[in-house]
CSV table of C-alpha atoms and ligand atoms in Angstrom, one decimal:
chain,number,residue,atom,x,y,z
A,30,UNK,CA,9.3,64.3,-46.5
A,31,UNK,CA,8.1,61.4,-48.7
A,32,UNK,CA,4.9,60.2,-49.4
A,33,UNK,CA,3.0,57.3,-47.3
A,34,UNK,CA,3.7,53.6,-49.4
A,35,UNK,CA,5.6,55.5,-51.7
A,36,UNK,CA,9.7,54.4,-51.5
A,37,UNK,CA,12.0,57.3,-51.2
A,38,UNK,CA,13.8,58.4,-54.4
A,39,UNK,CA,17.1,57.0,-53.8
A,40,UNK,CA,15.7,53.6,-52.9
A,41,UNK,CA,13.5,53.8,-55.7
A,42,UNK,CA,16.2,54.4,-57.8
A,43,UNK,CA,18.6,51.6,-56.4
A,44,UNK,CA,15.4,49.4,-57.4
A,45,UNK,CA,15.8,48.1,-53.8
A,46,UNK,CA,12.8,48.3,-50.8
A,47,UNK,CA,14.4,49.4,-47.4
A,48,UNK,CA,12.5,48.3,-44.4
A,49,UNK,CA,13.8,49.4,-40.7
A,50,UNK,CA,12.4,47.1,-38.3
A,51,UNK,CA,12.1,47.5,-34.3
A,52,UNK,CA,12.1,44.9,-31.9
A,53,UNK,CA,11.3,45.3,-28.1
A,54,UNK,CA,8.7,43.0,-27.2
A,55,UNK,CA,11.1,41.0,-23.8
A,56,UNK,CA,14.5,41.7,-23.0
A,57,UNK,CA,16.1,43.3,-26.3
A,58,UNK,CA,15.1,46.4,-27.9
A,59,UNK,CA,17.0,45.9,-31.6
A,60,UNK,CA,16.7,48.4,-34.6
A,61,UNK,CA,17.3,46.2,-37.7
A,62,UNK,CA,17.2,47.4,-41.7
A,63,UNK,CA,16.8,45.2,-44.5
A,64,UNK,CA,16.9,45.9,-48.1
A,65,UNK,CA,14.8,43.9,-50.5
A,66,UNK,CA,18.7,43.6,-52.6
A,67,UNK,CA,21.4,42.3,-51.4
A,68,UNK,CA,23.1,42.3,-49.5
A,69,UNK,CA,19.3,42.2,-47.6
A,70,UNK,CA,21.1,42.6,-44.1
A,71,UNK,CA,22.2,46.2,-43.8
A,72,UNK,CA,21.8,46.9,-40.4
A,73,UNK,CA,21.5,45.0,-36.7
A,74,UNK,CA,21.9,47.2,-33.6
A,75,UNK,CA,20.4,46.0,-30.4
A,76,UNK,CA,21.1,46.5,-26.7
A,77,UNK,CA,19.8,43.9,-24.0
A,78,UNK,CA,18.6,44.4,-20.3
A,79,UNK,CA,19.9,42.0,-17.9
A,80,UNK,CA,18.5,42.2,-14.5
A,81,UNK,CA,21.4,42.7,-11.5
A,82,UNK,CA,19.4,40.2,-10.0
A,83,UNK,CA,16.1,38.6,-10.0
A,84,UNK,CA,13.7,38.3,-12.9
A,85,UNK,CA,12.4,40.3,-15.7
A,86,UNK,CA,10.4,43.6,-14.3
A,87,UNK,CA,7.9,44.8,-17.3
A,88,UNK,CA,8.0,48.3,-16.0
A,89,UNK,CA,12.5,48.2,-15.6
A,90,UNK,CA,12.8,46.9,-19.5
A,91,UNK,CA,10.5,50.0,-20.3
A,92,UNK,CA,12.5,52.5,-18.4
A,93,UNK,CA,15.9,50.7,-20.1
A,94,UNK,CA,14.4,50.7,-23.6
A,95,UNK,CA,13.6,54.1,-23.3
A,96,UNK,CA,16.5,55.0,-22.5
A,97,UNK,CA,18.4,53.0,-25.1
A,98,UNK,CA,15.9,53.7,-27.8
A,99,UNK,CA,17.8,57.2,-29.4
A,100,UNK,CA,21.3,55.5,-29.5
A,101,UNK,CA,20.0,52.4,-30.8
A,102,UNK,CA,18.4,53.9,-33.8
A,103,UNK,CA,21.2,56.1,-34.9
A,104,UNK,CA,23.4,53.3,-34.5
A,105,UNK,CA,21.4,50.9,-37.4
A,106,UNK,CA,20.9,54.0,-39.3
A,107,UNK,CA,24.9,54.6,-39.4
A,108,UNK,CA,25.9,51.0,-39.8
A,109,UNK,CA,23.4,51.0,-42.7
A,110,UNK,CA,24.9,54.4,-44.2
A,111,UNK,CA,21.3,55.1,-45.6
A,112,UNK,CA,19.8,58.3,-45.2
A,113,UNK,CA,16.5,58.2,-43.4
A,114,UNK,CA,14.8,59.3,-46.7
A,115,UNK,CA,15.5,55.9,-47.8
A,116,UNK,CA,13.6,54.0,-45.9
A,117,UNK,CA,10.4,52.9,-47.4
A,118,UNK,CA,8.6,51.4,-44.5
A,119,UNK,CA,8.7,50.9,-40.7
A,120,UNK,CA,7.8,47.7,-39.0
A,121,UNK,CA,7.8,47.2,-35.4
A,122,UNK,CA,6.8,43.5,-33.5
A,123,UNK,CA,3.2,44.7,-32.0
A,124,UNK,CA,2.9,41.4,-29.9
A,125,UNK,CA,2.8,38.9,-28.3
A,126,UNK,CA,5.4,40.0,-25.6
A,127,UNK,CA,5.4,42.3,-22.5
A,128,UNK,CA,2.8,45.3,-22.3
A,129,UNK,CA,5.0,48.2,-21.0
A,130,UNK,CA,7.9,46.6,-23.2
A,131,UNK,CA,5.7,46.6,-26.9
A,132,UNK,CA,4.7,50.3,-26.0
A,133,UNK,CA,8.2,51.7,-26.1
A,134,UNK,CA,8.7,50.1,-29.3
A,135,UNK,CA,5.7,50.9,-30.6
A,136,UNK,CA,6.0,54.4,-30.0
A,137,UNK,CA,9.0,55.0,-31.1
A,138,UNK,CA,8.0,53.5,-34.2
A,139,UNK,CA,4.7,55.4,-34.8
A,140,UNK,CA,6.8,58.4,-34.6
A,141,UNK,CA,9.1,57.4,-36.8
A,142,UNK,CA,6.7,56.5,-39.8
A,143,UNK,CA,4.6,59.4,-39.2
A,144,UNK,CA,8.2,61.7,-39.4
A,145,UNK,CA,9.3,59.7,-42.5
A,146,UNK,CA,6.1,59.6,-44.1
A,147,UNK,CA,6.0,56.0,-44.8
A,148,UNK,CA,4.0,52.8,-43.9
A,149,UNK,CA,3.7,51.3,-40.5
A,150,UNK,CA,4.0,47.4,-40.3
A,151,UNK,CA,2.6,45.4,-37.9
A,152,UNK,CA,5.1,42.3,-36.8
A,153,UNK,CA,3.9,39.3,-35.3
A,154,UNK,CA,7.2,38.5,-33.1
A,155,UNK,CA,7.2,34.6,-33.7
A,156,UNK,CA,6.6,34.8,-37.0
A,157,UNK,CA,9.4,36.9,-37.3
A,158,UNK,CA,11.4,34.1,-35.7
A,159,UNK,CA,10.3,32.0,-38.3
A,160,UNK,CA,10.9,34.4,-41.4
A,161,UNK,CA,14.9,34.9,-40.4
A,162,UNK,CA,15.7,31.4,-40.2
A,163,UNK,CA,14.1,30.2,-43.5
A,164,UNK,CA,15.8,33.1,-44.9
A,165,UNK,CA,19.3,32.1,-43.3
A,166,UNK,CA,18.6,28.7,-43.5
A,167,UNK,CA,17.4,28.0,-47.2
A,168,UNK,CA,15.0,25.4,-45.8
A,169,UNK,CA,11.6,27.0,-47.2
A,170,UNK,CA,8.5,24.6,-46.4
A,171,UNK,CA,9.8,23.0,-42.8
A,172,UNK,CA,8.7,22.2,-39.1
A,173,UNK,CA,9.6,24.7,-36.9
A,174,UNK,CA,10.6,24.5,-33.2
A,175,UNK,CA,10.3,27.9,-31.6
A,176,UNK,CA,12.0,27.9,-28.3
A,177,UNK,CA,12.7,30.9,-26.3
A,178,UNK,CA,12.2,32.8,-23.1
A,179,UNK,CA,8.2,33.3,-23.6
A,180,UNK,CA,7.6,30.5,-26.0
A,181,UNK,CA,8.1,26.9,-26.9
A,182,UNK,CA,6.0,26.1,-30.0
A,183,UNK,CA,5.8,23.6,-32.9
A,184,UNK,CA,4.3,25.1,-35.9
A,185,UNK,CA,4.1,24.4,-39.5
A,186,UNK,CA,2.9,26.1,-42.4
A,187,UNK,CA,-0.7,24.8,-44.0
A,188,UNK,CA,-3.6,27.1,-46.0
A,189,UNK,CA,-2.2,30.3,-46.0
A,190,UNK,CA,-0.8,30.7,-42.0
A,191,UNK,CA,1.9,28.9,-39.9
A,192,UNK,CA,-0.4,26.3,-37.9
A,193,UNK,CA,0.3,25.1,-33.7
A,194,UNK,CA,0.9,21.5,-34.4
A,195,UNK,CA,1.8,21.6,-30.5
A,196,UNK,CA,2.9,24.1,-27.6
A,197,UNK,CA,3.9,23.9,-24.0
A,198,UNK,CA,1.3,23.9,-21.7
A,199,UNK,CA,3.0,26.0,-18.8
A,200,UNK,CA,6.1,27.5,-18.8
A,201,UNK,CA,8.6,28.6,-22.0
A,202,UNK,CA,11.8,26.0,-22.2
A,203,UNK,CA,13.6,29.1,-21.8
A,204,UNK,CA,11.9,30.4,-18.8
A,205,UNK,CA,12.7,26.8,-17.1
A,206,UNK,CA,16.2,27.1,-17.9
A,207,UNK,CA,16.5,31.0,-16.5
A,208,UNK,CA,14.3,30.6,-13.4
A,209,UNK,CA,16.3,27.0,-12.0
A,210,UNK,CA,19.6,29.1,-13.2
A,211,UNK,CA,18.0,32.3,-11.1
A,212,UNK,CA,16.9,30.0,-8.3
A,213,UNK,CA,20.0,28.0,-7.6
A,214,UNK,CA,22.3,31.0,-7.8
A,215,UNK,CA,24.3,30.0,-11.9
A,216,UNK,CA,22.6,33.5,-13.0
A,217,UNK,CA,22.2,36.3,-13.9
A,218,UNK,CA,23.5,36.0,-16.3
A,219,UNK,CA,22.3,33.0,-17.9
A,220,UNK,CA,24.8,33.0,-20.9
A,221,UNK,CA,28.3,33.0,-20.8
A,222,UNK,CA,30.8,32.8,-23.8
A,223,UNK,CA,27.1,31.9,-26.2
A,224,UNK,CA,26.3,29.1,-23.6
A,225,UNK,CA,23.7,28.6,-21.2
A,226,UNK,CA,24.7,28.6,-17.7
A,227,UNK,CA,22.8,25.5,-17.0
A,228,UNK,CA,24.4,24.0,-19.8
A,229,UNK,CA,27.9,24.9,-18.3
A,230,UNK,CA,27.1,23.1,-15.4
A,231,UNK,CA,25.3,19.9,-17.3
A,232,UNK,CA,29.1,19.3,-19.0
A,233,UNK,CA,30.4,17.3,-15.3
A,234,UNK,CA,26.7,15.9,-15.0
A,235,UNK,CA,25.1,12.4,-15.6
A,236,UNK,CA,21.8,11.7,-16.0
A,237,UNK,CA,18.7,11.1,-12.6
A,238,UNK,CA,16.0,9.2,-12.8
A,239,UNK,CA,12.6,10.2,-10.6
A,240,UNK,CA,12.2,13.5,-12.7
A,241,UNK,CA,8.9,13.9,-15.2
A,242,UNK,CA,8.7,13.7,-18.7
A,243,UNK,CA,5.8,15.8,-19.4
A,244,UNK,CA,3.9,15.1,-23.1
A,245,UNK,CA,0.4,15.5,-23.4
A,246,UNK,CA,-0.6,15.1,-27.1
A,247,UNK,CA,1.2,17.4,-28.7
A,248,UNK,CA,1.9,19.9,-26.1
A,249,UNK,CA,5.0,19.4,-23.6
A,250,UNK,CA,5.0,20.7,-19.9
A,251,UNK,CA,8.0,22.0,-17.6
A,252,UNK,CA,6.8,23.6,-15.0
A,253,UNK,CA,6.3,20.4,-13.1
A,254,UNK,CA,9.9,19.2,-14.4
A,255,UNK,CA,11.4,22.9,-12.9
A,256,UNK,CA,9.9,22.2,-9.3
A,257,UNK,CA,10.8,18.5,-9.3
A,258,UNK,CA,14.5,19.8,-10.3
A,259,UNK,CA,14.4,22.9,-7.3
A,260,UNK,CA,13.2,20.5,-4.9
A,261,UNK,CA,16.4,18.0,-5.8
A,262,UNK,CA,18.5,21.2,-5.4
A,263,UNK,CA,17.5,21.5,-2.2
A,264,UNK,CA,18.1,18.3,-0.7
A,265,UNK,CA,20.8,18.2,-2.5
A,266,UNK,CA,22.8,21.3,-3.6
A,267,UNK,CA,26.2,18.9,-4.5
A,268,UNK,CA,24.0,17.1,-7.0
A,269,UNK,CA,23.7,20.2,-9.0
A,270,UNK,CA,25.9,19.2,-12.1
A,271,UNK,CA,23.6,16.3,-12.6
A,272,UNK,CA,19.9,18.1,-11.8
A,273,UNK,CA,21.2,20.5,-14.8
A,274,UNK,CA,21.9,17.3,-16.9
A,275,UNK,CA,18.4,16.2,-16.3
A,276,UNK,CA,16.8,19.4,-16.5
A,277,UNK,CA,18.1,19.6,-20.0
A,278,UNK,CA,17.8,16.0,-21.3
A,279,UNK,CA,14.0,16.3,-20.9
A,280,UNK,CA,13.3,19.6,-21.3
A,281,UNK,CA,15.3,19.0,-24.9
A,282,UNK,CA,13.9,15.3,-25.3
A,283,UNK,CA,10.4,16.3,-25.0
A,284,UNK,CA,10.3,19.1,-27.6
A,285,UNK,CA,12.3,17.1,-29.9
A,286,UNK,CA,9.6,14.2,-29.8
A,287,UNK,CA,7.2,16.8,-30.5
A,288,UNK,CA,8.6,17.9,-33.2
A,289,UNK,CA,9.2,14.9,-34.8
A,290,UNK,CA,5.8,13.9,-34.5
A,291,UNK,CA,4.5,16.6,-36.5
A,292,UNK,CA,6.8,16.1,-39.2
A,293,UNK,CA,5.8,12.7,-39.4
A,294,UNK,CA,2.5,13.9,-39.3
A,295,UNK,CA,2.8,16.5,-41.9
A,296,UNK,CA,5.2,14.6,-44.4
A,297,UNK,CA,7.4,17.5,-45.0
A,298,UNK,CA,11.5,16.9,-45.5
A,299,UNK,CA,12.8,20.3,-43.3
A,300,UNK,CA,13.7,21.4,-39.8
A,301,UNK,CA,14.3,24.4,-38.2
A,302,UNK,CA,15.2,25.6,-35.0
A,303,UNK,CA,14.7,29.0,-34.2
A,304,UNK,CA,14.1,31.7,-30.9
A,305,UNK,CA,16.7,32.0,-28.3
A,306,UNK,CA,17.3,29.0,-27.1
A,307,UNK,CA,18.4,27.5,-30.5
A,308,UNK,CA,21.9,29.2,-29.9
A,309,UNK,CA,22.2,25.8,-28.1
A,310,UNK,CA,24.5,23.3,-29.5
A,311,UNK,CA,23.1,20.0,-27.7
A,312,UNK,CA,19.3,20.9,-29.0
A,313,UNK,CA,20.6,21.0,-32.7
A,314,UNK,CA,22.6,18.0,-32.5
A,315,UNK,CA,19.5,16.1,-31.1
A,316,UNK,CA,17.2,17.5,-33.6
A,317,UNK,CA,20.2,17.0,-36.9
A,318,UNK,CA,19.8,13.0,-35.5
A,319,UNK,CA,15.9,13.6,-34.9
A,320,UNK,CA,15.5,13.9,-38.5
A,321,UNK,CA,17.7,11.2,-40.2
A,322,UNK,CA,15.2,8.4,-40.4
A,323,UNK,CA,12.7,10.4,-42.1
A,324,UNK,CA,15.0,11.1,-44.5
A,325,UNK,CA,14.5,15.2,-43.8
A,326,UNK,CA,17.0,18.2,-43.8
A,327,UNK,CA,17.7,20.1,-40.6
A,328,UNK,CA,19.9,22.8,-40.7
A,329,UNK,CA,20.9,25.7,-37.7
A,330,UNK,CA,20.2,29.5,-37.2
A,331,UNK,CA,23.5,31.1,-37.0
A,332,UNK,CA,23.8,31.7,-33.1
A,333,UNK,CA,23.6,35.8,-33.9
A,334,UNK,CA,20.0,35.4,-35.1
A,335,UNK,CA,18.8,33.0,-32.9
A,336,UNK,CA,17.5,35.2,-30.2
A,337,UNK,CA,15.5,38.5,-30.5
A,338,UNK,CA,16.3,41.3,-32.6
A,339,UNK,CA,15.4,44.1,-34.9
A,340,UNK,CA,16.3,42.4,-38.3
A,341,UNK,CA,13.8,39.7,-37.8
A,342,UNK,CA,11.4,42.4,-37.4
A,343,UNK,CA,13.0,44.8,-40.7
A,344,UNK,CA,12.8,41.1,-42.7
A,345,UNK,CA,9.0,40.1,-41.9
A,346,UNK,CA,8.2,44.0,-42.2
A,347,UNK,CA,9.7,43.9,-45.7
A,348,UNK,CA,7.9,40.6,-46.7
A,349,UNK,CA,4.5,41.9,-45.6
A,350,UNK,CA,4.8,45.6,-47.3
A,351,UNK,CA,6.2,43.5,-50.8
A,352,UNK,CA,2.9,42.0,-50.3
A,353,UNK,CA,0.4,44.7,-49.0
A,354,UNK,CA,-0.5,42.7,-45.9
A,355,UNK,CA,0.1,44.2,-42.4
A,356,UNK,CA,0.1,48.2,-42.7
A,357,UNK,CA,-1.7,49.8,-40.2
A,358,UNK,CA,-2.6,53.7,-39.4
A,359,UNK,CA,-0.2,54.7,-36.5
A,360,UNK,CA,-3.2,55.5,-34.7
A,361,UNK,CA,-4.7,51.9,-34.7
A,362,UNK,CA,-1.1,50.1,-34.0
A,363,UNK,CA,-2.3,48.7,-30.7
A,364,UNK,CA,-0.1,46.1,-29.1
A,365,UNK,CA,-1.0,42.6,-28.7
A,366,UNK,CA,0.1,40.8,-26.0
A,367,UNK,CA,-1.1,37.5,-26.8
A,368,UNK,CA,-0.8,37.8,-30.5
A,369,UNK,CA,-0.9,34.1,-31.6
A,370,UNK,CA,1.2,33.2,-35.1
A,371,UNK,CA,-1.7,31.3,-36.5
A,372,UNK,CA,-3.6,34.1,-36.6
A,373,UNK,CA,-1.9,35.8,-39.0
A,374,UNK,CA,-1.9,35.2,-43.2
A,375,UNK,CA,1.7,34.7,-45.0
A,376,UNK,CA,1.3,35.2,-48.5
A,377,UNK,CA,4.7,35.4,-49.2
A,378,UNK,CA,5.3,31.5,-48.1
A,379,UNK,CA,7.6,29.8,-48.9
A,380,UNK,CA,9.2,32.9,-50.8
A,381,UNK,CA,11.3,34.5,-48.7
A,382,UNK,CA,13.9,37.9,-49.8
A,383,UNK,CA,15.8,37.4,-52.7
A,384,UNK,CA,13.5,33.9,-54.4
A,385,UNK,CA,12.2,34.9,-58.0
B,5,LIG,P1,14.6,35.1,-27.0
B,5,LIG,O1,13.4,35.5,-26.1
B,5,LIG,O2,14.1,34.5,-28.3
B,5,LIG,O3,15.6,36.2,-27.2
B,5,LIG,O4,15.3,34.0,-26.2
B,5,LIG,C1,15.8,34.2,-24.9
B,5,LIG,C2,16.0,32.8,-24.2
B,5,LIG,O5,17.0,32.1,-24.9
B,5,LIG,C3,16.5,33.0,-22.8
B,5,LIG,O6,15.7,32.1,-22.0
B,5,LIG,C4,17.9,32.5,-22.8
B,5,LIG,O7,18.3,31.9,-21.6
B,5,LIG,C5,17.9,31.5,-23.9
B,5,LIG,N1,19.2,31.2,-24.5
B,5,LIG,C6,20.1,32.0,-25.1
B,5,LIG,N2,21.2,31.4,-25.5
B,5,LIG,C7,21.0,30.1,-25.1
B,5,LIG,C8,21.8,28.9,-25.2
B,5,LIG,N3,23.0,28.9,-25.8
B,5,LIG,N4,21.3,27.7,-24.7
B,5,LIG,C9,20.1,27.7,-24.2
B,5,LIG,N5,19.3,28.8,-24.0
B,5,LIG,C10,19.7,29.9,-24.5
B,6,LIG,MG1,11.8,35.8,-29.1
């Protein structure tokens, strides 16, 4: 057994810091280990519960994690072919996400730093998002548009913390997507081949007028936008093709002006997209012409990373223990469902792994 904040022998001796991360805070419950060398990615095991039918039950992605948990840790540890001892830290996404979901993942990693002897991290779960695709990207001071199944946020760093420069007001531009595919019968699933169902569908569509373009300020709305579009189902199920067009010109319109609002705002020359629903094609190539006139970069997450998963988790861990922020007593590692970004200091910024 090795001592707490101390790195293992072996590590210590490869002059590398390995981090394991865990990730369970929605749908996914991913193991990921990084190393502070390269090649940085050593490990990315994950396993994701799809409901038969229906939505999302809390207390059913508990059961599945917990079930999953064993084999998914054995699996990063193997890929990574480092011996437990190596790991100098454990960091696990403490929030914002489901309740029963965090609590698997936080106990299995409590248990895993107390049997290892090393350093607990506490992950913030969108800041993670954030972390993986500067790394991936190489764009290191940028606007960010988070968009996944819980969130759809425009944030930017400023003084020490990522800042909301805007947010949805309602419902996640994931959640739309997944609950008019669940609703209309496309889904489960909702991706097929890396696509979104509703995106499938959108390919024989053109565009209807009559539907709203939520933007208040900064903030975009879509839960008025998801019953406009079930309503048009229902009067008319042949006009699906074109509803899903719709549905996904505005829900992809508005968080695109929002994002370009802030970057006029803040004067930076970067984009990112990052969270789920940046495995989508037709959002980046609205946001890559988005940026042109102000003469900024934008470039893509590779689809792998976009959504959730335990090396976003290993990464951010790995960042916060290089810089003694975030390690907290496994007794005190509460989860935090509503765990905002902008609460939470980056003193790494804009370093990332591997930047001298
Ligand atoms: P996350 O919670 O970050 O893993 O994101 C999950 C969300 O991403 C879900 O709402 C998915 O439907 C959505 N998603 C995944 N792939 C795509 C895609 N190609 N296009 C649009 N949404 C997607
Ligand atoms: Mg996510």
């Amino acid at each position: 057994m090795v001592s707490a904040a101390t790195p293992s022998s072996s590590a210590r001796n490869r002059g590398s810091t390995v981090v394991l991360g865990i990730e369970s805070t929605a749908h996914t419950f991913g193991v990921g280990i990084v190393s502070s060398a390269p090649p940085y990615i050593l490990a990315d095991a994950r396993r994701q519960y799809i409901p038969k039918e229906g939505g999302i039950l809390p207390r059913e992605v508990a059961q599945f994690f917990s079930r999953v948990a064993g084999d998914v840790l054995r699996e990063a540890l193997s890929q990574a072919g480092v011996d437990p001892r190596d790991i100098s830290g454990v960091a696990v996404a403490l929030g914002p996400g489901m309740g029963p979901a965090l609590r698997v993942g936080a106990t299995v990693a409590r248990a895993l730093s107390s049997r290892l002897g090393v350093p607990l991290i506490a992950v913030n779960h969108a800041i993670a998002h954030i972390e993986i695709a500067r790394f991936l990207t190489g764009l290191r001071d940028p606007v960010v548009l988070y968009v996944s199944g819980g969130n759809t946020t425009v944030m930017s760093y400023s003084a020490g913390r990522y800042r909301v420069f805007g947010e949805t007001l309602d419902i996640s531009l994931g959640n739309m997507l997944d609950t008019f595919a669940r609703e209309t019968g496309l889904g489960p699933p909702y991706v097929v081949s890396g696509k979104h169902v509703v995106d499938i569908c959108a390919e024989k569509g053109e565009f209807m007028r009559g539907f709203p373009y939520v933007v208040k300020g900064q903030d975009v709305s879509y839960s008025g936008l998801l019953t406009a579009a079930l309503r048009a189902y229902k009067r008319n199920p042949e006009s699906l093709p074109n509803i899903c067009y719709t549905l996904r010109e505005i829900g992809f319109s508005s968080s695109v002006e929002v994002t370009e609002r802030c970057l006029a705002h803040v004067g930076k020359h970067e984009v990112i997209l990052t969270g789920g629903v940046a495995a989508n094609d037709e959002l980046n190539r609205k946001l890559s012409i988005m940026v042109r006139p102000h003469n900024a970069r934008f470039r893509r997450i590779p689809k792998k990373y976009a959504g959730d998963n335990g090396v976003m988790i290993a990464l951010t861990g790995l960042l916060e223990l290089l810089h003694g922020v975030g390690i907290v007593e496994p007794e005190r590692a509460f989860i935090r469902q509503r765990w905002r970004p902008d609460r939470v200091d980056v003193p790494w910024y804009p370093k990332t792994l591997g930047d001298v």
